């Protein structure tokens, strides 16, 4: 690959998109006026990787490793992505969940170099000018307002760590050119008193803007990026439940966009559930699903699982789903439900006898009443899948499917080791954060992390390749089917319900192709044959290779 640049001297070394460090050839060094800025040795990228490995191995903890990788990304993008790809299973938890949560909490203290765009509410009158510095075409934007970072809550401007981490994975395993990605944080203040009291906090020191003012600010943002980057894919990330679903519904038909916490999480969860159902020798039509956590993630999973059960021929599929929030079971007698929760409210006359104290039934009562075959946790609260509850579930299900998906690890509703112990090794388990394999007698059970990385990079690449006008529900269902491990069966479930992390890039290609085909079939994307789709995805795929630099 050849790349033309007008930069010379230190401007070349300081540009992470074109910097090669010691891999610049002698001819490039002379042409770019950087001969004296580098030592004499000319190295290959593989030789550079050895040095990076030596440095990385001297670091002491995961936050230090995260900062080191971010510094590499900010100095030499190609080397960063090659290093990440070469050590993907080891470094994904450092680049993203769970370490990124701590990095967001410490953002103002580990900040080194600008990356992305900080759209601040006080400067809303100059929003277009804030994007003027972005002089390249952009294919994918990830944006957050920092209010619901993982299970850690409001981190204000520190939430920028999430879009940066997500886009790193878009490029590492999703084939999106990092030069055509843009992380954005909408700085509308924070209600986190610890952040506001921190003298090093880098964001706008003000309580969060809400209501009509917040809506107008987001509208201005959407209008601005639609004008500045027409056709761009926008991924909404880590918005609070009160905003996440309304924003998705408001804008999903206006611009190419999706919410990873709602739709990406749902696609991966459904893929894991379908793989587990296959491993259990059952069908989706036989499932009774209990979801602990009825925010944007929980209702997103419920909607996709409902559709899958309906597609299996079950009428009134929503009646098979039982969602609980912090107050208990969702039912139609409650007057405190949000609009996005209403479709999953059970009929009161069907559930009234479950609780000793009306009107709310807790998780123990629901599990005892319905004997679920699937239990999903997206509550953000650790330890809620207790031994008593899990044993009660296992008493009514031969192969209980249990998925504590809250992250980071400290927020998991239960550990895989406990879940397997409490079910005599019968549980089929996937988690939201990484866990080590569990030794169990003469077996070793691999625990699949139902990480959104299985979904969003391929969905994004597929939407871009398809030239899609919108991201439809059918595109997410196609992604879920492509995610499930095709080799998972009764005898191989111990190897994990999902492909290994090392196979994520291959999964992303499979997802991208499925998404392009679904966009075509929905009439929102290019009319390509299956063979043309495979070729188009392969042609669009970016790989971390040093270009030959040509002077202009």
XYZ file of C-alpha atoms in Angstrom:
552
model
C 0.000 0.000 0.000
C 1.287 3.458 -0.941
C 0.416 6.597 0.994
C 1.201 10.160 -0.034
C 2.147 12.701 2.628
C 3.156 16.354 2.652
C 4.637 16.105 6.133
C 8.355 16.339 6.846
C 10.674 15.980 9.813
C 9.199 15.770 13.277
C 5.678 16.109 11.883
C 6.131 12.631 10.400
C 7.362 11.078 13.639
C 4.594 12.756 15.640
C 1.775 11.512 13.406
C 0.621 8.089 14.699
C -1.156 7.352 11.409
C 2.079 7.376 9.368
C 4.820 6.912 11.953
C 6.804 3.694 11.523
C 9.529 4.388 14.055
C 12.613 2.305 13.290
C 10.835 0.639 10.331
C 11.233 3.644 8.007
C 13.404 2.616 5.066
C 16.594 4.562 4.238
C 14.897 6.107 1.186
C 11.907 7.202 3.265
C 14.163 8.695 5.927
C 15.945 10.837 3.364
C 12.784 11.883 1.510
C 10.921 12.735 4.719
C 13.867 14.550 6.338
C 13.931 12.267 9.387
C 17.393 10.686 9.015
C 18.797 12.281 12.146
C 15.671 11.700 14.179
C 16.053 7.908 14.255
C 18.836 5.483 15.205
C 20.663 3.856 12.298
C 19.038 0.428 12.531
C 16.215 -0.325 10.086
C 13.881 -2.905 11.601
C 10.982 -5.002 10.447
C 7.652 -4.751 12.262
C 8.272 -8.215 13.716
C 11.510 -7.002 15.274
C 9.667 -4.009 16.703
C 7.092 -6.367 18.229
C 9.833 -8.163 20.163
C 10.898 -4.871 21.764
C 7.288 -3.983 22.592
C 6.801 -7.391 24.194
C 9.871 -6.918 26.374
C 8.636 -3.514 27.529
C 5.106 -4.764 28.131
C 6.321 -7.684 30.241
C 8.085 -5.303 32.637
C 4.828 -3.547 33.577
C 3.242 -4.193 36.969
C -0.570 -4.055 36.705
C -3.361 -3.871 34.130
C -3.931 -0.120 34.444
C -0.249 0.456 33.740
C -0.514 -1.908 30.777
C -3.607 -0.031 29.539
C -1.750 3.283 29.687
C 1.218 1.733 27.875
C -0.971 0.419 25.056
C -2.770 3.750 24.728
C 0.606 5.510 24.471
C 1.606 3.112 21.695
C -1.679 3.761 19.901
C -1.025 7.497 20.108
C 2.469 7.162 18.662
C 2.329 4.328 16.105
C -1.114 2.999 15.154
C 0.019 0.188 12.878
C 2.386 -1.233 15.480
C -0.304 -0.930 18.172
C -2.835 -2.910 16.137
C -0.292 -5.539 15.098
C 0.725 -5.958 18.746
C -2.909 -6.200 19.829
C -3.747 -8.764 17.163
C -0.699 -10.873 18.040
C -1.780 -11.042 21.706
C -5.534 -10.610 21.406
C -6.792 -12.944 24.138
C -4.267 -11.533 26.607
C -4.722 -7.867 25.813
C -8.429 -7.474 25.083
C -9.262 -7.347 28.822
C -6.584 -4.648 29.149
C -7.674 -2.538 26.187
C -11.335 -2.968 27.031
C -13.439 -4.718 29.691
C -12.665 -4.897 32.563
C -9.585 -2.626 32.743
C -11.187 0.145 30.704
C -13.585 0.716 33.610
C -10.713 1.651 35.909
C -9.178 3.692 33.098
C -12.393 5.718 32.848
C -12.377 6.308 36.594
C -8.752 7.436 36.397
C -9.094 9.222 33.037
C -8.145 12.688 34.287
C -5.054 11.290 36.031
C -3.723 9.136 33.196
C -4.560 11.588 30.377
C -1.592 12.060 28.057
C -2.559 13.135 24.567
C -5.741 14.332 22.805
C -7.681 11.596 21.053
C -11.107 12.098 19.539
C -13.469 15.042 19.995
C -14.748 16.470 23.286
C -18.051 18.217 22.540
C -18.637 20.481 25.525
C -22.040 21.921 26.384
C -20.728 25.442 27.109
C -19.207 25.531 23.587
C -22.354 24.241 21.848
C -22.561 27.408 19.757
C -19.326 26.406 18.008
C -20.023 22.725 17.480
C -19.272 22.701 13.754
C -15.988 24.493 14.419
C -15.040 21.768 16.904
C -15.220 19.209 14.100
C -13.236 21.350 11.660
C -10.010 19.838 12.997
C -11.071 16.422 11.664
C -9.758 16.618 8.121
C -10.374 13.002 7.063
C -13.470 11.098 5.994
C -15.047 9.108 8.829
C -16.874 5.785 8.521
C -17.619 5.016 12.191
C -18.250 7.193 15.246
C -18.677 5.885 18.786
C -20.214 8.480 21.126
C -21.024 8.520 24.843
C -22.174 11.090 27.358
C -20.401 9.165 30.121
C -23.448 8.688 32.340
C -23.566 4.879 32.544
C -20.042 3.572 32.105
C -20.169 -0.228 32.321
C -21.505 -0.944 35.824
C -19.663 2.038 37.294
C -22.198 4.788 36.659
C -21.497 8.447 35.861
C -17.854 9.107 34.955
C -18.392 12.385 33.106
C -15.724 13.168 30.553
C -13.796 10.088 31.732
C -16.277 8.087 29.679
C -14.123 8.922 26.631
C -12.180 5.758 27.445
C -15.121 3.685 26.207
C -15.344 5.077 22.619
C -11.546 4.920 22.318
C -11.530 1.282 23.450
C -14.507 0.289 21.295
C -12.977 1.806 18.167
C -9.655 0.096 18.880
C -11.549 -3.194 18.652
C -13.371 -2.054 15.507
C -9.978 -1.844 13.842
C -8.211 -4.763 15.552
C -10.886 -7.388 14.866
C -13.414 -5.641 12.610
C -11.291 -4.459 9.707
C -12.219 -0.758 9.997
C -9.396 1.615 9.055
C -8.553 3.507 12.293
C -7.994 6.679 10.293
C -11.696 6.587 9.440
C -12.949 6.260 13.030
C -13.748 8.973 15.573
C -14.388 8.657 19.342
C -16.590 11.397 20.812
C -17.727 12.320 24.307
C -20.652 14.672 24.855
C -19.574 16.613 27.939
C -22.876 17.702 29.477
C -21.508 17.779 33.021
C -21.576 15.089 35.696
C -23.520 14.285 38.836
C -20.587 12.305 40.232
C -19.557 14.277 43.318
C -16.181 12.555 43.459
C -15.363 13.759 39.951
C -16.606 17.281 40.619
C -14.488 17.483 43.771
C -11.353 16.184 42.046
C -9.027 19.133 41.263
C -7.621 17.135 38.334
C -10.993 16.442 36.698
C -10.779 17.473 33.026
C -14.459 17.864 32.212
C -16.999 20.645 32.586
C -17.550 21.159 36.325
C -21.315 21.343 36.368
C -24.232 19.092 37.230
C -25.625 17.195 34.268
C -27.760 19.023 31.774
C -31.074 17.230 31.429
C -34.528 17.532 29.906
C -35.219 19.825 26.959
C -31.738 21.376 27.073
C -30.106 17.937 26.834
C -32.390 16.892 23.976
C -31.643 20.090 22.065
C -27.897 19.563 22.535
C -28.062 15.996 21.207
C -30.210 17.151 18.288
C -27.599 19.781 17.430
C -24.886 17.115 17.639
C -26.744 14.726 15.317
C -27.446 17.527 12.831
C -23.793 18.580 12.897
C -22.275 15.153 12.300
C -24.884 14.328 9.649
C -23.759 17.436 7.772
C -20.048 17.031 8.424
C -19.858 13.239 7.853
C -22.802 12.213 5.634
C -23.507 8.488 5.730
C -21.388 7.888 8.837
C -22.293 5.017 11.173
C -22.989 6.305 14.697
C -22.802 3.924 17.657
C -24.467 5.174 20.844
C -22.518 3.906 23.842
C -23.082 3.828 27.626
C -25.970 6.270 27.845
C -28.221 5.954 30.904
C -31.380 3.898 30.419
C -33.600 6.982 30.575
C -31.841 8.343 27.474
C -30.550 5.249 25.662
C -33.795 3.855 24.276
C -35.422 7.240 23.493
C -32.307 8.363 21.592
C -32.177 5.117 19.638
C -35.852 5.353 18.687
C -35.574 9.042 17.826
C -32.603 8.738 15.497
C -32.385 5.167 14.180
C -34.391 6.086 11.057
C -32.699 9.469 10.598
C -29.125 8.296 10.387
C -27.221 5.031 10.268
C -26.987 4.254 13.983
C -27.415 1.648 16.692
C -26.961 1.307 20.432
C -24.443 -1.356 21.336
C -25.638 -1.659 24.945
C -29.155 -2.439 23.735
C -28.762 -4.152 20.378
C -25.158 -5.366 20.384
C -25.519 -6.875 23.853
C -28.763 -8.510 22.748
C -27.209 -10.015 19.631
C -24.341 -11.581 21.586
C -26.640 -12.770 24.367
C -28.994 -14.371 21.871
C -26.070 -16.010 20.082
C -24.879 -17.507 23.381
C -28.395 -18.582 24.372
C -29.002 -20.266 21.022
C -25.660 -22.081 21.297
C -26.558 -23.199 24.829
C -30.021 -24.350 23.724
C -28.375 -26.451 21.012
C -25.898 -27.879 23.532
C -28.805 -28.768 25.838
C -30.558 -30.614 23.001
C -33.528 -28.269 23.246
C -35.196 -25.609 21.088
C -35.989 -21.920 21.497
C -39.678 -22.843 21.623
C -39.071 -24.638 24.930
C -37.446 -21.738 26.781
C -38.673 -19.769 29.797
C -36.417 -16.770 30.291
C -35.820 -14.713 33.431
C -33.796 -11.498 33.056
C -32.540 -9.666 36.151
C -32.105 -6.041 35.109
C -34.771 -4.238 33.111
C -32.835 -1.275 31.806
C -31.730 -0.718 28.236
C -29.579 -3.870 28.122
C -32.179 -6.135 29.732
C -35.060 -4.972 27.559
C -32.847 -5.132 24.468
C -32.016 -8.772 25.205
C -35.683 -9.469 25.950
C -36.819 -8.032 22.625
C -34.398 -10.139 20.613
C -35.073 -13.324 22.577
C -38.838 -12.722 22.267
C -38.506 -12.484 18.495
C -36.424 -15.674 18.385
C -39.027 -17.558 20.433
C -41.797 -16.190 18.216
C -39.859 -17.286 15.124
C -39.821 -20.799 16.624
C -43.615 -20.799 16.385
C -44.628 -19.745 19.887
C -47.633 -17.380 20.018
C -47.555 -14.554 22.571
C -43.806 -15.069 22.976
C -43.477 -12.124 25.379
C -45.297 -14.168 28.007
C -42.237 -16.443 28.153
C -40.033 -13.563 29.375
C -39.930 -12.393 32.990
C -37.978 -9.203 33.675
C -37.089 -7.778 37.076
C -35.762 -4.379 38.061
C -34.656 -3.254 41.534
C -38.275 -3.252 42.687
C -39.121 -6.725 41.384
C -41.055 -8.287 38.525
C -42.389 -6.052 35.763
C -46.179 -6.395 35.547
C -49.033 -4.295 34.236
C -50.309 -3.260 37.676
C -47.142 -1.237 38.278
C -47.326 2.493 37.560
C -43.573 3.160 37.638
C -42.523 1.488 34.381
C -40.811 3.367 31.562
C -42.230 3.165 28.069
C -39.503 0.780 26.899
C -40.340 -1.616 29.764
C -44.069 -1.775 29.066
C -43.927 -4.484 26.351
C -42.398 -6.882 28.889
C -44.833 -6.323 31.748
C -46.526 -9.582 32.738
C -50.299 -9.619 33.269
C -51.004 -9.078 36.963
C -53.731 -11.711 37.066
C -51.158 -14.283 35.929
C -48.530 -13.466 38.561
C -50.449 -12.048 41.543
C -49.956 -15.096 43.744
C -46.158 -15.196 43.528
C -45.193 -12.734 46.239
C -45.944 -12.755 49.934
C -46.005 -8.964 49.858
C -47.804 -7.334 46.949
C -47.242 -5.968 44.426
C -43.665 -7.042 43.664
C -42.197 -10.526 43.301
C -38.435 -10.851 43.728
C -36.003 -13.090 41.886
C -36.436 -16.019 44.294
C -40.213 -15.977 43.884
C -40.028 -15.708 40.095
C -37.528 -18.572 39.782
C -39.665 -20.758 42.030
C -42.837 -19.914 40.098
C -41.689 -20.273 36.500
C -38.709 -22.669 36.784
C -36.763 -20.784 34.098
C -34.532 -22.578 31.644
C -32.539 -19.379 31.025
C -31.383 -16.883 33.668
C -29.643 -13.686 32.506
C -28.156 -11.004 34.728
C -27.604 -7.415 33.585
C -28.265 -5.810 36.969
C -24.815 -4.355 37.616
C -25.071 -5.745 41.169
C -22.765 -8.569 42.316
C -23.871 -11.766 44.004
C -27.583 -11.658 43.206
C -27.591 -15.171 41.729
C -27.439 -16.858 45.136
C -26.885 -20.528 45.834
C -30.512 -20.968 46.895
C -31.842 -19.375 43.695
C -29.485 -21.288 41.406
C -30.193 -24.636 43.090
C -33.929 -23.985 42.768
C -33.513 -23.244 39.057
C -31.369 -26.355 38.555
C -34.038 -28.503 40.205
C -36.401 -27.691 37.340
C -33.951 -27.749 34.427
C -31.602 -30.496 33.324
C -29.172 -28.058 31.679
C -29.846 -24.602 33.169
C -28.517 -21.752 31.034
C -27.102 -19.070 33.338
C -25.489 -15.890 32.079
C -24.233 -13.307 34.625
C -23.444 -10.592 32.085
C -22.785 -7.572 34.311
C -19.309 -6.122 34.068
C -16.658 -5.350 35.112
C -15.827 -8.620 36.841
C -16.535 -7.230 40.292
C -20.185 -6.675 39.279
C -20.949 -10.210 38.105
C -24.141 -11.688 39.564
C -22.232 -14.933 40.295
C -18.957 -16.612 39.435
C -18.863 -19.520 36.978
C -17.167 -21.752 39.561
C -20.073 -21.274 41.969
C -22.696 -21.744 39.261
C -21.154 -25.048 38.191
C -20.736 -26.207 41.781
C -24.341 -25.382 42.683
C -25.696 -27.241 39.614
C -23.470 -30.333 39.883
C -21.666 -29.250 36.724
C -24.846 -29.136 34.617
C -25.061 -25.375 34.032
C -24.282 -23.886 30.646
C -22.542 -20.616 31.498
C -21.483 -17.460 29.690
C -20.363 -14.259 31.402
C -19.973 -10.578 30.645
C -16.402 -10.351 31.943
C -13.509 -12.766 31.432
C -13.180 -15.745 33.800
C -10.618 -18.531 33.879
C -11.632 -22.088 32.911
C -13.231 -24.026 35.752
C -11.771 -27.436 36.713
C -14.603 -29.823 37.520
C -13.550 -33.369 38.368
C -12.128 -34.864 35.208
C -13.516 -31.948 33.147
C -12.328 -28.424 32.506
C -15.117 -26.041 31.503
C -14.190 -23.063 29.337
C -16.268 -20.001 30.164
C -17.231 -17.960 27.121
C -17.264 -14.232 27.632
C -20.410 -12.910 25.927
C -18.452 -9.841 24.954
C -20.027 -7.344 22.583
C -16.815 -7.536 20.553
C -18.376 -10.573 18.865
C -21.069 -8.291 17.460
C -20.381 -4.593 17.000
C -17.224 -4.698 14.811
C -18.879 -6.988 12.281
C -22.179 -5.133 12.443
C -20.382 -1.848 11.844
C -18.278 -3.171 8.982
C -21.330 -4.820 7.425
C -23.382 -1.624 7.631
C -20.572 0.384 6.035
C -19.945 -2.167 3.260
C -23.686 -2.431 2.594
C -23.994 1.337 2.254
C -26.993 0.808 4.537
C -29.559 3.519 5.146
C -30.319 2.151 8.620
C -29.446 -0.757 10.906
C -32.558 -2.947 11.035
C -33.668 -5.558 13.549
C -33.142 -8.229 10.903
C -29.482 -7.219 10.639
C -29.046 -7.866 14.368
C -30.835 -11.210 14.176
C -28.524 -12.191 11.326
C -25.545 -11.155 13.455
C -26.741 -13.286 16.379
C -27.008 -16.365 14.174
C -23.506 -15.757 12.840
C -22.048 -15.344 16.344
C -23.106 -18.677 17.808
C -20.334 -21.259 17.752
C -21.259 -23.566 14.863
C -19.413 -26.454 16.558
C -21.218 -26.186 19.899
C -23.095 -29.365 20.699
C -23.885 -31.561 23.654
C -20.391 -33.034 23.716
C -18.443 -29.819 23.084
C -20.137 -27.257 25.332
C -17.233 -27.553 27.797
C -15.096 -25.811 25.147
C -17.301 -22.718 25.372
C -20.621 -21.577 23.980
C -18.994 -18.994 21.729
C -15.888 -19.106 19.553
C -12.637 -18.309 21.358
C -11.455 -14.709 21.564
C -8.693 -15.627 19.150
C -11.378 -16.311 16.533
C -13.125 -12.946 16.895
C -11.773 -11.541 13.618
C -13.177 -14.527 11.729
C -16.493 -14.074 13.560
C -16.516 -10.389 12.562
C -16.154 -11.303 8.891
C -18.977 -13.815 9.221
C -21.152 -11.261 10.997
C -20.337 -8.559 8.435
C -21.344 -10.800 5.546
C -24.589 -11.776 7.299
C -25.367 -8.114 8.010
C -24.757 -7.047 4.400
C -27.052 -9.845 3.201
C -29.759 -8.863 5.699
C -29.490 -5.202 4.644
C -29.920 -6.279 1.035
C -32.925 -8.443 1.877
C -34.485 -5.617 3.926
C -34.060 -3.222 1.004
C -31.820 -0.820 2.962
C -28.468 -1.797 1.442
C -26.729 -2.510 -1.831
C -28.127 -5.253 -4.057
C -25.201 -7.699 -4.022
C -25.005 -11.416 -4.663
C -23.624 -13.602 -1.889
C -20.339 -13.937 -3.777
C -20.136 -10.176 -4.227
C -20.794 -9.696 -0.501
C -17.879 -11.956 0.433
C -15.605 -10.100 -1.967
C -16.786 -6.666 -0.796
C -16.139 -7.466 2.873
C -12.690 -8.836 2.067
C -11.875 -5.781 -0.041
C -12.932 -3.368 2.717
C -10.968 -5.155 5.459
C -8.113 -3.067 6.890
C -4.999 -4.823 8.166
C -2.137 -3.262 10.170
C 0.571 -3.070 7.545
C 3.069 -0.257 7.132
C 2.405 1.676 3.900
C 5.122 2.859 1.562
C 5.246 6.609 2.126
C 5.495 8.811 -0.942
C 6.306 12.515 -0.652
C 4.134 15.162 -2.240
